[in-house]
mmCIF file of C-alpha atoms and ligand atoms in Angstrom:
data_model
loop_
_atom_site.group_PDB
_atom_site.id
_atom_site.type_symbol
_atom_site.label_atom_id
_atom_site.label_comp_id
_atom_site.label_asym_id
_atom_site.label_seq_id
_atom_site.Cartn_x
_atom_site.Cartn_y
_atom_site.Cartn_z
ATOM 1 C CA MET A 1 134.086 -68.632 83.189
ATOM 2 C CA ALA A 2 130.374 -69.256 82.695
ATOM 3 C CA TYR A 3 129.208 -72.971 82.886
ATOM 4 C CA LYS A 4 127.359 -74.102 80.029
ATOM 5 C CA ILE A 5 124.546 -75.903 81.028
ATOM 6 C CA THR A 6 121.504 -77.466 79.020
ATOM 7 C CA PHE A 7 118.082 -75.815 80.100
ATOM 8 C CA ILE A 8 114.855 -77.960 79.163
ATOM 9 C CA PRO A 9 111.656 -76.035 80.417
ATOM 10 C CA GLY A 10 109.454 -79.015 80.056
ATOM 11 C CA ASP A 11 105.683 -79.242 79.816
ATOM 12 C CA GLY A 12 102.334 -78.324 81.643
ATOM 13 C CA THR A 13 103.501 -75.873 84.551
ATOM 14 C CA GLY A 14 107.175 -76.878 83.788
ATOM 15 C CA PRO A 15 107.970 -73.890 81.850
ATOM 16 C CA GLU A 16 107.003 -71.393 85.026
ATOM 17 C CA ILE A 17 108.822 -73.410 87.536
ATOM 18 C CA ALA A 18 111.979 -73.882 85.184
ATOM 19 C CA GLU A 19 111.989 -70.177 84.983
ATOM 20 C CA ALA A 20 111.844 -69.656 88.859
ATOM 21 C CA ALA A 21 114.751 -71.604 88.952
ATOM 22 C CA ARG A 22 116.598 -70.262 86.455
ATOM 23 C CA ARG A 23 115.894 -66.759 88.275
ATOM 24 C CA CYS A 24 116.863 -68.350 91.701
ATOM 25 C CA ILE A 25 120.458 -70.041 90.718
ATOM 26 C CA GLU A 26 121.107 -66.588 88.492
ATOM 27 C CA ALA A 27 120.610 -64.862 91.818
ATOM 28 C CA THR A 28 123.240 -66.785 93.557
ATOM 29 C CA GLY A 29 125.899 -64.895 91.282
ATOM 30 C CA VAL A 30 127.258 -68.202 89.454
ATOM 31 C CA LYS A 31 127.549 -67.474 85.872
ATOM 32 C CA ILE A 32 125.611 -69.950 83.670
ATOM 33 C CA ASP A 33 125.282 -69.787 79.796
ATOM 34 C CA TRP A 34 122.086 -71.685 79.365
ATOM 35 C CA ASP A 35 121.919 -73.805 76.348
ATOM 36 C CA GLU A 36 118.102 -73.737 75.980
ATOM 37 C CA LYS A 37 116.447 -77.053 74.291
ATOM 38 C CA TYR A 38 112.990 -78.726 74.060
ATOM 39 C CA ALA A 39 111.635 -82.190 74.940
ATOM 40 C CA GLY A 40 107.795 -82.988 75.092
ATOM 41 C CA GLU A 41 105.152 -81.334 73.438
ATOM 42 C CA GLU A 42 106.956 -78.315 72.282
ATOM 43 C CA ALA A 43 109.860 -80.308 70.742
ATOM 44 C CA GLN A 44 107.153 -82.201 69.096
ATOM 45 C CA ALA A 45 105.256 -79.137 67.649
ATOM 46 C CA LYS A 46 108.704 -77.401 66.860
ATOM 47 C CA TYR A 47 110.994 -80.257 65.513
ATOM 48 C CA GLY A 48 108.550 -83.155 64.874
ATOM 49 C CA SER A 49 109.996 -85.408 67.715
ATOM 50 C CA LEU A 50 109.319 -85.355 71.576
ATOM 51 C CA LEU A 51 113.019 -85.808 72.345
ATOM 52 C CA PRO A 52 115.076 -84.050 69.524
ATOM 53 C CA GLU A 53 118.756 -85.089 68.842
ATOM 54 C CA ALA A 54 119.681 -81.844 69.519
ATOM 55 C CA THR A 55 118.697 -82.007 73.036
ATOM 56 C CA ILE A 56 120.397 -85.150 73.427
ATOM 57 C CA ALA A 57 123.511 -83.601 71.815
ATOM 58 C CA SER A 58 123.527 -80.600 74.023
ATOM 59 C CA ILE A 59 123.271 -82.610 77.397
ATOM 60 C CA LYS A 60 126.129 -84.936 75.776
ATOM 61 C CA LYS A 61 128.155 -81.995 75.334
ATOM 62 C CA ASN A 62 127.527 -79.893 78.315
ATOM 63 C CA LYS A 63 127.257 -82.842 81.033
ATOM 64 C CA VAL A 64 125.124 -80.982 82.988
ATOM 65 C CA ALA A 65 121.211 -80.354 82.714
ATOM 66 C CA ILE A 66 118.295 -78.934 84.458
ATOM 67 C CA LYS A 67 114.893 -79.881 83.063
ATOM 68 C CA GLY A 68 111.235 -79.184 83.843
ATOM 69 C CA PRO A 69 108.870 -82.152 84.158
ATOM 70 C CA ILE A 70 107.524 -83.617 80.851
ATOM 71 C CA THR A 71 104.000 -84.774 80.018
ATOM 72 C CA THR A 72 104.068 -88.245 78.984
ATOM 73 C CA PRO A 73 101.528 -88.682 75.997
ATOM 74 C CA ILE A 74 99.287 -91.120 76.862
ATOM 75 C CA GLY A 75 99.113 -94.071 74.000
ATOM 76 C CA GLY A 76 101.096 -93.966 70.728
ATOM 77 C CA GLY A 77 104.420 -95.480 70.540
ATOM 78 C CA PHE A 78 106.607 -93.142 72.886
ATOM 79 C CA ARG A 79 106.610 -94.532 76.559
ATOM 80 C CA SER A 80 107.735 -91.847 78.282
ATOM 81 C CA VAL A 81 110.306 -89.000 77.377
ATOM 82 C CA ASN A 82 111.819 -88.914 81.115
ATOM 83 C CA VAL A 83 112.606 -92.641 80.548
ATOM 84 C CA ALA A 84 113.899 -92.509 77.001
ATOM 85 C CA LEU A 85 116.154 -89.853 78.285
ATOM 86 C CA ARG A 86 117.465 -91.714 81.197
ATOM 87 C CA GLN A 87 118.140 -94.588 79.175
ATOM 88 C CA THR A 88 119.643 -92.607 76.136
ATOM 89 C CA LEU A 89 122.222 -90.889 78.164
ATOM 90 C CA ASP A 90 122.956 -93.837 80.736
ATOM 91 C CA LEU A 91 121.509 -91.766 83.779
ATOM 92 C CA TYR A 92 121.615 -94.833 85.691
ATOM 93 C CA ALA A 93 121.096 -93.179 89.163
ATOM 94 C CA CYS A 94 118.147 -91.613 90.472
ATOM 95 C CA VAL A 95 119.054 -89.583 93.348
ATOM 96 C CA ARG A 96 116.106 -88.083 95.413
ATOM 97 C CA PRO A 97 116.985 -86.514 98.983
ATOM 98 C CA VAL A 98 114.241 -86.419 101.191
ATOM 99 C CA LYS A 99 114.552 -83.400 103.770
ATOM 100 C CA TYR A 100 112.374 -81.693 106.061
ATOM 101 C CA TYR A 101 112.225 -77.884 105.836
ATOM 102 C CA PRO A 102 110.665 -76.128 109.167
ATOM 103 C CA GLY A 103 107.613 -74.434 107.739
ATOM 104 C CA VAL A 104 106.265 -77.345 105.647
ATOM 105 C CA LYS A 105 103.472 -79.259 106.496
ATOM 106 C CA SER A 106 104.903 -82.772 107.510
ATOM 107 C CA PHE A 107 104.036 -85.740 109.734
ATOM 108 C CA TYR A 108 107.932 -85.879 111.157
ATOM 109 C CA LYS A 109 110.477 -83.324 111.507
ATOM 110 C CA ASP A 110 114.309 -83.961 111.097
ATOM 111 C CA ILE A 111 113.854 -86.426 108.169
ATOM 112 C CA ASP A 112 116.854 -86.234 106.177
ATOM 113 C CA LEU A 113 117.400 -89.357 103.895
ATOM 114 C CA VAL A 114 118.083 -89.780 100.445
ATOM 115 C CA ILE A 115 116.610 -92.339 97.791
ATOM 116 C CA ILE A 116 119.304 -93.905 95.363
ATOM 117 C CA ARG A 117 117.233 -95.698 92.537
ATOM 118 C CA GLU A 118 118.268 -97.743 89.735
ATOM 119 C CA ASN A 119 117.373 -95.782 86.819
ATOM 120 C CA SER A 120 117.833 -98.073 83.551
ATOM 121 C CA GLU A 121 116.112 -101.483 84.084
ATOM 122 C CA ASP A 122 113.740 -103.574 85.917
ATOM 123 C CA LEU A 123 109.827 -103.417 84.962
ATOM 124 C CA TYR A 124 110.598 -99.701 83.302
ATOM 125 C CA ALA A 125 112.687 -101.295 80.657
ATOM 126 C CA GLY A 126 109.790 -100.616 78.531
ATOM 127 C CA ILE A 127 109.722 -104.522 76.968
ATOM 128 C CA GLU A 128 106.076 -105.446 76.975
ATOM 129 C CA PHE A 129 103.825 -107.652 75.088
ATOM 130 C CA GLU A 130 100.324 -106.880 74.643
ATOM 131 C CA GLU A 131 97.211 -108.827 75.492
ATOM 132 C CA GLY A 132 96.099 -110.964 72.364
ATOM 133 C CA ALA A 133 99.233 -110.030 70.215
ATOM 134 C CA PRO A 134 100.521 -112.700 68.043
ATOM 135 C CA GLU A 135 103.949 -112.515 69.573
ATOM 136 C CA THR A 136 102.426 -112.533 72.988
ATOM 137 C CA ARG A 137 100.672 -115.827 72.273
ATOM 138 C CA LYS A 138 104.293 -117.206 71.138
ATOM 139 C CA LEU A 139 106.033 -115.813 74.197
ATOM 140 C CA ILE A 140 103.108 -117.591 76.416
ATOM 141 C CA LYS A 141 104.038 -120.597 74.622
ATOM 142 C CA GLU A 142 107.538 -120.542 75.313
ATOM 143 C CA ILE A 143 107.356 -119.536 79.179
ATOM 144 C CA GLU A 144 104.874 -122.499 79.394
ATOM 145 C CA GLY A 145 107.699 -124.625 77.691
ATOM 146 C CA PHE A 146 110.676 -123.488 79.786
ATOM 147 C CA SER A 147 109.025 -123.035 83.212
ATOM 148 C CA ASN A 148 106.302 -125.862 83.612
ATOM 149 C CA LYS A 149 103.978 -123.040 84.586
ATOM 150 C CA THR A 150 100.941 -121.831 82.873
ATOM 151 C CA VAL A 151 99.992 -118.073 81.727
ATOM 152 C CA ARG A 152 96.467 -117.230 81.028
ATOM 153 C CA PRO A 153 96.219 -116.937 77.578
ATOM 154 C CA ASP A 154 94.443 -113.479 77.772
ATOM 155 C CA SER A 155 97.389 -112.068 79.624
ATOM 156 C CA GLY A 156 99.683 -108.909 78.738
ATOM 157 C CA ILE A 157 103.031 -109.310 79.668
ATOM 158 C CA SER A 158 105.928 -106.937 81.193
ATOM 159 C CA ILE A 159 109.489 -108.125 81.619
ATOM 160 C CA LYS A 160 111.521 -107.525 84.519
ATOM 161 C CA PRO A 161 115.554 -107.666 83.581
ATOM 162 C CA ILE A 162 117.720 -106.605 86.297
ATOM 163 C CA SER A 163 121.611 -107.317 85.244
ATOM 164 C CA LYS A 164 124.529 -107.742 87.608
ATOM 165 C CA SER A 165 126.362 -105.271 85.722
ATOM 166 C CA ALA A 166 123.485 -102.528 86.423
ATOM 167 C CA SER A 167 123.015 -103.593 90.057
ATOM 168 C CA GLU A 168 126.540 -103.495 90.775
ATOM 169 C CA LYS A 169 126.851 -99.886 89.165
ATOM 170 C CA ILE A 170 123.829 -98.529 91.295
ATOM 171 C CA ALA A 171 125.246 -100.243 94.571
ATOM 172 C CA ARG A 172 128.983 -98.880 93.900
ATOM 173 C CA PHE A 173 127.217 -95.519 93.437
ATOM 174 C CA ALA A 174 124.980 -95.544 96.575
ATOM 175 C CA PHE A 175 127.986 -96.745 98.904
ATOM 176 C CA GLU A 176 130.055 -93.844 97.261
ATOM 177 C CA TYR A 177 127.417 -91.384 97.601
ATOM 178 C CA ALA A 178 127.201 -92.431 101.356
ATOM 179 C CA LEU A 179 131.018 -91.955 101.858
ATOM 180 C CA ILE A 180 131.163 -88.816 99.923
ATOM 181 C CA ASN A 181 128.056 -87.095 101.790
ATOM 182 C CA ASN A 182 128.991 -88.093 104.984
ATOM 183 C CA ARG A 183 126.203 -90.568 105.412
ATOM 184 C CA LYS A 184 126.332 -93.727 107.567
ATOM 185 C CA LYS A 185 124.526 -96.701 106.412
ATOM 186 C CA VAL A 186 122.506 -98.048 103.125
ATOM 187 C CA THR A 187 119.384 -99.915 103.434
ATOM 188 C CA CYS A 188 118.949 -102.326 100.050
ATOM 189 C CA ILE A 189 115.295 -102.660 99.698
ATOM 190 C CA THR A 190 113.997 -105.590 97.453
ATOM 191 C CA LYS A 191 111.459 -108.100 97.012
ATOM 192 C CA ALA A 192 114.064 -110.935 96.859
ATOM 193 C CA ASN A 193 111.984 -113.631 98.665
ATOM 194 C CA ILE A 194 109.468 -113.674 96.020
ATOM 195 C CA MET A 195 111.401 -112.617 92.906
ATOM 196 C CA LYS A 196 114.434 -114.449 93.558
ATOM 197 C CA PHE A 197 116.410 -114.200 90.020
ATOM 198 C CA THR A 198 115.707 -110.794 89.888
ATOM 199 C CA ASP A 199 115.765 -109.018 93.212
ATOM 200 C CA GLY A 200 117.725 -111.542 94.502
ATOM 201 C CA LEU A 201 120.332 -110.715 92.230
ATOM 202 C CA PHE A 202 120.193 -107.005 93.124
ATOM 203 C CA LEU A 203 120.041 -107.899 96.699
ATOM 204 C CA LYS A 204 123.325 -110.644 96.235
ATOM 205 C CA ILE A 205 125.307 -107.675 94.393
ATOM 206 C CA ALA A 206 125.052 -105.275 97.152
ATOM 207 C CA ARG A 207 126.033 -107.280 99.814
ATOM 208 C CA GLU A 208 129.172 -107.930 97.819
ATOM 209 C CA ILE A 209 129.601 -104.401 97.418
ATOM 210 C CA ALA A 210 128.682 -103.708 100.973
ATOM 211 C CA ALA A 211 131.286 -106.006 102.244
ATOM 212 C CA SER A 212 134.012 -103.717 100.580
ATOM 213 C CA TYR A 213 132.777 -100.910 102.836
ATOM 214 C CA GLU A 214 132.699 -102.739 105.592
ATOM 215 C CA GLY A 215 133.478 -100.569 108.746
ATOM 216 C CA LYS A 216 132.831 -97.445 106.767
ATOM 217 C CA ILE A 217 129.387 -97.507 105.890
ATOM 218 C CA ALA A 218 126.715 -100.092 107.506
ATOM 219 C CA PHE A 219 124.604 -102.267 105.385
ATOM 220 C CA GLU A 220 120.960 -103.579 105.983
ATOM 221 C CA GLU A 221 118.436 -105.274 104.146
ATOM 222 C CA ALA A 222 114.664 -104.949 103.859
ATOM 223 C CA LEU A 223 111.597 -106.172 101.984
ATOM 224 C CA VAL A 224 109.819 -103.157 100.041
ATOM 225 C CA ASP A 225 106.379 -104.123 101.583
ATOM 226 C CA ASN A 226 107.399 -104.069 105.293
ATOM 227 C CA MET A 227 109.564 -100.818 104.120
ATOM 228 C CA ALA A 228 106.488 -98.961 103.077
ATOM 229 C CA MET A 229 105.430 -99.269 106.755
ATOM 230 C CA GLN A 230 108.794 -98.676 108.348
ATOM 231 C CA LEU A 231 108.924 -95.533 106.519
ATOM 232 C CA VAL A 232 105.554 -94.288 107.490
ATOM 233 C CA GLN A 233 106.235 -95.190 111.333
ATOM 234 C CA LYS A 234 110.127 -94.965 111.613
ATOM 235 C CA PRO A 235 111.570 -93.018 109.067
ATOM 236 C CA LEU A 236 114.092 -91.114 111.251
ATOM 237 C CA ASN A 237 115.614 -94.847 111.257
ATOM 238 C CA TYR A 238 116.931 -94.835 107.769
ATOM 239 C CA ASP A 239 119.755 -92.936 105.530
ATOM 240 C CA CYS A 240 120.435 -93.814 102.327
ATOM 241 C CA LEU A 241 117.876 -96.142 100.576
ATOM 242 C CA LEU A 242 118.971 -98.070 97.853
ATOM 243 C CA LEU A 243 116.516 -99.878 95.426
ATOM 244 C CA PRO A 244 115.604 -101.147 92.182
ATOM 245 C CA ASN A 245 113.688 -98.910 89.632
ATOM 246 C CA LEU A 246 109.780 -99.637 90.402
ATOM 247 C CA TYR A 247 110.358 -99.721 94.143
ATOM 248 C CA GLY A 248 112.610 -96.661 93.787
ATOM 249 C CA ASP A 249 109.785 -94.695 91.778
ATOM 250 C CA ILE A 250 107.000 -95.783 94.344
ATOM 251 C CA LEU A 251 108.738 -94.981 97.638
ATOM 252 C CA SER A 252 110.189 -91.570 96.048
ATOM 253 C CA ASP A 253 106.556 -90.445 96.192
ATOM 254 C CA LEU A 254 105.760 -91.932 99.452
ATOM 255 C CA CYS A 255 108.969 -90.193 101.184
ATOM 256 C CA ALA A 256 108.173 -87.094 99.367
ATOM 257 C CA GLY A 257 104.784 -86.968 101.397
ATOM 258 C CA LEU A 258 106.524 -87.563 104.584
ATOM 259 C CA VAL A 259 108.085 -84.305 104.087
ATOM 260 C CA GLY A 260 105.497 -82.199 102.794
ATOM 261 C CA GLY A 261 104.497 -83.341 99.269
ATOM 262 C CA LEU A 262 105.771 -83.116 95.873
ATOM 263 C CA GLY A 263 106.301 -79.743 95.869
ATOM 264 C CA VAL A 264 109.437 -79.407 97.944
ATOM 265 C CA ALA A 265 110.717 -82.973 96.533
ATOM 266 C CA PRO A 266 114.116 -82.378 94.273
ATOM 267 C CA GLY A 267 115.778 -84.918 91.887
ATOM 268 C CA ALA A 268 118.870 -85.676 89.874
ATOM 269 C CA ASN A 269 119.594 -88.415 87.537
ATOM 270 C CA VAL A 270 123.266 -89.478 87.354
ATOM 271 C CA GLY A 271 125.321 -90.841 85.113
ATOM 272 C CA ASP A 272 129.158 -91.318 84.641
ATOM 273 C CA GLY A 273 130.331 -87.844 84.224
ATOM 274 C CA MET A 274 126.751 -86.387 83.496
ATOM 275 C CA ALA A 275 123.702 -85.575 85.375
ATOM 276 C CA VAL A 276 120.183 -84.329 84.679
ATOM 277 C CA PHE A 277 118.440 -82.465 87.485
ATOM 278 C CA GLU A 278 114.567 -82.336 87.827
ATOM 279 C CA PRO A 279 111.722 -82.459 90.167
ATOM 280 C CA VAL A 280 110.245 -85.787 91.469
ATOM 281 C CA HIS A 281 106.644 -84.420 90.446
ATOM 282 C CA GLY A 282 105.157 -84.341 87.104
ATOM 283 C CA SER A 283 103.913 -81.535 84.909
ATOM 284 C CA ALA A 284 100.576 -80.846 86.483
ATOM 285 C CA PRO A 285 99.043 -79.604 83.554
ATOM 286 C CA LYS A 286 95.760 -78.633 85.067
ATOM 287 C CA TYR A 287 97.644 -75.797 86.581
ATOM 288 C CA LYS A 288 99.596 -74.549 83.499
ATOM 289 C CA GLY A 289 100.151 -71.211 82.753
ATOM 290 C CA MET A 290 98.452 -70.412 86.003
ATOM 291 C CA ASN A 291 101.046 -69.091 88.092
ATOM 292 C CA ARG A 292 100.242 -71.214 91.039
ATOM 293 C CA VAL A 293 102.586 -74.439 91.298
ATOM 294 C CA ASN A 294 105.076 -74.681 93.876
ATOM 295 C CA PRO A 295 108.750 -73.790 92.500
ATOM 296 C CA THR A 296 110.564 -75.431 95.272
ATOM 297 C CA ALA A 297 111.130 -78.866 94.096
ATOM 298 C CA MET A 298 112.572 -77.424 90.838
ATOM 299 C CA ILE A 299 114.853 -74.696 92.808
ATOM 300 C CA LEU A 300 116.047 -77.551 95.045
ATOM 301 C CA SER A 301 116.971 -79.392 92.026
ATOM 302 C CA GLY A 302 119.045 -76.336 91.090
ATOM 303 C CA VAL A 303 120.834 -76.525 94.566
ATOM 304 C CA LEU A 304 121.759 -80.023 93.922
ATOM 305 C CA MET A 305 122.736 -79.033 90.288
ATOM 306 C CA LEU A 306 125.140 -76.481 91.900
ATOM 307 C CA ARG A 307 126.531 -78.635 94.591
ATOM 308 C CA TYR A 308 127.645 -81.156 91.557
ATOM 309 C CA ILE A 309 129.258 -78.298 89.646
ATOM 310 C CA LYS A 310 131.002 -77.740 92.892
ATOM 311 C CA GLU A 311 129.509 -74.557 93.676
ATOM 312 C CA GLY A 312 128.727 -75.383 97.247
ATOM 313 C CA ALA A 313 128.794 -71.916 99.013
ATOM 314 C CA ALA A 314 126.021 -70.969 96.195
ATOM 315 C CA ALA A 315 124.090 -74.069 96.727
ATOM 316 C CA ASP A 316 124.086 -73.266 100.567
ATOM 317 C CA ARG A 317 122.949 -69.778 100.200
ATOM 318 C CA LEU A 318 119.978 -70.913 97.777
ATOM 319 C CA GLU A 319 118.845 -73.615 99.972
ATOM 320 C CA LYS A 320 119.330 -71.481 103.011
ATOM 321 C CA ALA A 321 116.985 -68.785 101.262
ATOM 322 C CA VAL A 322 114.542 -71.392 100.085
ATOM 323 C CA LYS A 323 114.386 -72.612 103.749
ATOM 324 C CA GLU A 324 113.916 -69.199 105.478
ATOM 325 C CA VAL A 325 111.007 -68.394 102.483
ATOM 326 C CA LEU A 326 109.604 -71.801 103.684
ATOM 327 C CA THR A 327 109.923 -71.209 107.529
ATOM 328 C CA GLU A 328 108.125 -67.464 107.210
ATOM 329 C CA GLY A 329 105.385 -69.379 105.355
ATOM 330 C CA ILE A 330 104.243 -66.094 103.851
ATOM 331 C CA SER A 331 105.314 -65.707 100.379
ATOM 332 C CA VAL A 332 104.778 -69.517 99.600
ATOM 333 C CA THR A 333 102.310 -71.360 96.922
ATOM 334 C CA TYR A 334 98.723 -72.819 98.073
ATOM 335 C CA ASP A 335 100.143 -75.910 98.725
ATOM 336 C CA LEU A 336 102.403 -75.034 101.733
ATOM 337 C CA LYS A 337 99.382 -72.866 103.329
ATOM 338 C CA PRO A 338 97.523 -74.276 106.298
ATOM 339 C CA ASP A 339 94.483 -73.563 103.937
ATOM 340 C CA PRO A 340 95.113 -74.382 100.102
ATOM 341 C CA LYS A 341 92.153 -71.655 99.276
ATOM 342 C CA ASP A 342 94.288 -68.989 101.141
ATOM 343 C CA PRO A 343 93.925 -65.890 98.987
ATOM 344 C CA THR A 344 97.241 -64.637 100.204
ATOM 345 C CA ALA A 345 99.209 -67.561 98.599
ATOM 346 C CA ALA A 346 102.082 -66.170 96.500
ATOM 347 C CA GLY A 347 102.291 -67.376 92.856
ATOM 348 C CA THR A 348 105.129 -69.676 91.387
ATOM 349 C CA LYS A 349 107.124 -66.262 90.360
ATOM 350 C CA GLU A 350 106.326 -64.442 93.362
ATOM 351 C CA MET A 351 107.555 -66.966 95.706
ATOM 352 C CA ALA A 352 111.077 -67.170 93.499
ATOM 353 C CA ASP A 353 110.848 -63.066 93.960
ATOM 354 C CA ALA A 354 110.887 -63.950 97.828
ATOM 355 C CA ILE A 355 113.588 -66.513 97.508
ATOM 356 C CA ILE A 356 116.120 -64.268 95.422
ATOM 357 C CA LYS A 357 115.091 -61.321 97.733
ATOM 358 C CA LYS A 358 116.944 -63.447 100.508
ATOM 359 C CA LEU A 359 119.786 -63.831 98.408
ATOM 360 C CA LYS A 360 120.336 -60.219 98.175
HETATM 361 P P1 LIG B 1 101.847 -84.796 88.995
HETATM 362 O O1 LIG B 1 103.135 -84.758 89.623
HETATM 363 O O2 LIG B 1 101.930 -83.739 87.835
HETATM 364 O O3 LIG B 1 100.658 -84.170 89.560
HETATM 365 C C1 LIG B 1 100.426 -84.833 90.724
HETATM 366 C C2 LIG B 1 99.662 -83.884 92.020
HETATM 367 O O4 LIG B 1 100.645 -83.249 92.442
HETATM 368 C C3 LIG B 1 98.761 -83.022 91.341
HETATM 369 O O5 LIG B 1 97.508 -83.040 92.284
HETATM 370 C C4 LIG B 1 99.457 -81.769 91.276
HETATM 371 O O6 LIG B 1 98.308 -80.870 91.275
HETATM 372 C C5 LIG B 1 100.354 -81.738 92.367
HETATM 373 N N1 LIG B 1 101.647 -81.365 91.901
HETATM 374 C C6 LIG B 1 102.816 -81.700 91.557
HETATM 375 N N2 LIG B 1 103.685 -80.976 91.028
HETATM 376 C C7 LIG B 1 103.243 -79.999 92.182
HETATM 377 C C8 LIG B 1 103.780 -78.525 92.547
HETATM 378 N N3 LIG B 1 105.096 -78.312 92.082
HETATM 379 N N4 LIG B 1 103.169 -77.595 93.394
HETATM 380 C C9 LIG B 1 102.151 -77.802 93.743
HETATM 381 N N5 LIG B 1 101.443 -79.194 93.514
HETATM 382 C C10 LIG B 1 101.991 -80.089 92.611
HETATM 383 O O7 LIG B 1 101.727 -85.867 88.467
HETATM 384 P P2 LIG B 1 100.684 -86.746 87.300
HETATM 385 O O8 LIG B 1 99.515 -85.722 87.259
HETATM 386 O O9 LIG B 1 100.671 -88.029 88.029
HETATM 387 O O10 LIG B 1 101.498 -86.239 86.015
HETATM 388 C C11 LIG B 1 101.208 -85.146 85.140
HETATM 389 C C12 LIG B 1 102.084 -85.717 83.868
HETATM 390 O O11 LIG B 1 103.492 -85.570 84.269
HETATM 391 C C13 LIG B 1 102.355 -87.133 83.448
HETATM 392 O O12 LIG B 1 101.697 -87.058 82.180
HETATM 393 C C14 LIG B 1 103.238 -87.746 83.867
HETATM 394 O O13 LIG B 1 103.803 -88.713 83.011
HETATM 395 C C15 LIG B 1 104.277 -86.593 83.830
HETATM 396 N N6 LIG B 1 105.401 -86.901 84.649
HETATM 397 C C16 LIG B 1 106.548 -86.245 84.276
HETATM 398 C C17 LIG B 1 107.784 -86.540 85.176
HETATM 399 C C18 LIG B 1 108.854 -85.958 84.829
HETATM 400 O O14 LIG B 1 108.928 -85.295 84.194
HETATM 401 N N7 LIG B 1 110.109 -86.397 85.535
HETATM 402 C C19 LIG B 1 107.310 -87.187 86.570
HETATM 403 C C20 LIG B 1 106.241 -87.552 87.057
HETATM 404 C C21 LIG B 1 104.852 -87.433 86.220
#
């Protein structure tokens, strides 16, 4: 029986890479009945909403989705379709494997770590107060009353909520992930020395959960600023990285840079019994319609999706095909060529064709 999976093409270059990934996934022979739905600019134009109810309903029903990146409109009421999607569906864990593939320009070889980022709260909760607004002035007065601290009256304010319950969920997820995926160590990364009641709470909960995995999965703690340096200098020392939302977002891009850039970094947003797979990168709108950007991150997101639906053999075959094309370095997009202006660089579609050829 075919799997029913929600397919969201996305904005900018999203539809091009999403189509490339769909073709590669289909070429593995796994039967999928794609439920195509929209989010972002196209959804706004067609249905008057950036995130239509039908799209949410489809993911809730199918439990699995793959999506291209979506442009975040600047200004206006909607903060980010991606953040809204993760919050609406309670996709509380963002999983981003960081793996070196031979042939990709990279500072290090043999990197194989995974970022597990809390996806639902922290400074990304979207609780913000604009500079000069009456409620901001009121809030500043309240804060000054409660805390004996002064806040400059011309401040904007973003709230950073970190809860016990969400921290517990993500910490448990990280240790379970490590166990299932044969990983050895979880490193919890915070700034708990400064933000004692938020990052401090996240770390305290992580320590408690770690205790119940003692002897199975090692646990260590790090401060995010130091970790930024450690990852650049000694990335091979790390395995699973557990982080609150904002630090996870920033270090994901840093880690993507360690293994060849955003073009090869896949991701998954996972909740209880539900997952949405998407590349780490954005919609790269300047390349829209040019058949130019690298489809690898989206195709590798498809590999993660195949593993999630327990089609491990198909996932392994597709990953191997991607690896072969990357290693050969011939039918690859401009960003994977030693010279990005190389006229022999493949287009998005042609790189997908080369991967599909390897699957035959
Ligand atoms: P971006 O990731 O789109 O682009 C950053 C840089 O990386 C650009 O130079 C781009 O050319 C390059 N790049 C990205 N993907 C590439 C690929 N597949 N192949 C080759 N080069 C690639 O980030 P941005 O420009 O900051 O964001 C553009 C839009 O995407 C914004 O509206 C942003 O909010 C949105 N965004 C969406 C998601 C998502 O949907 N999950 C994630 C990040 C950003």
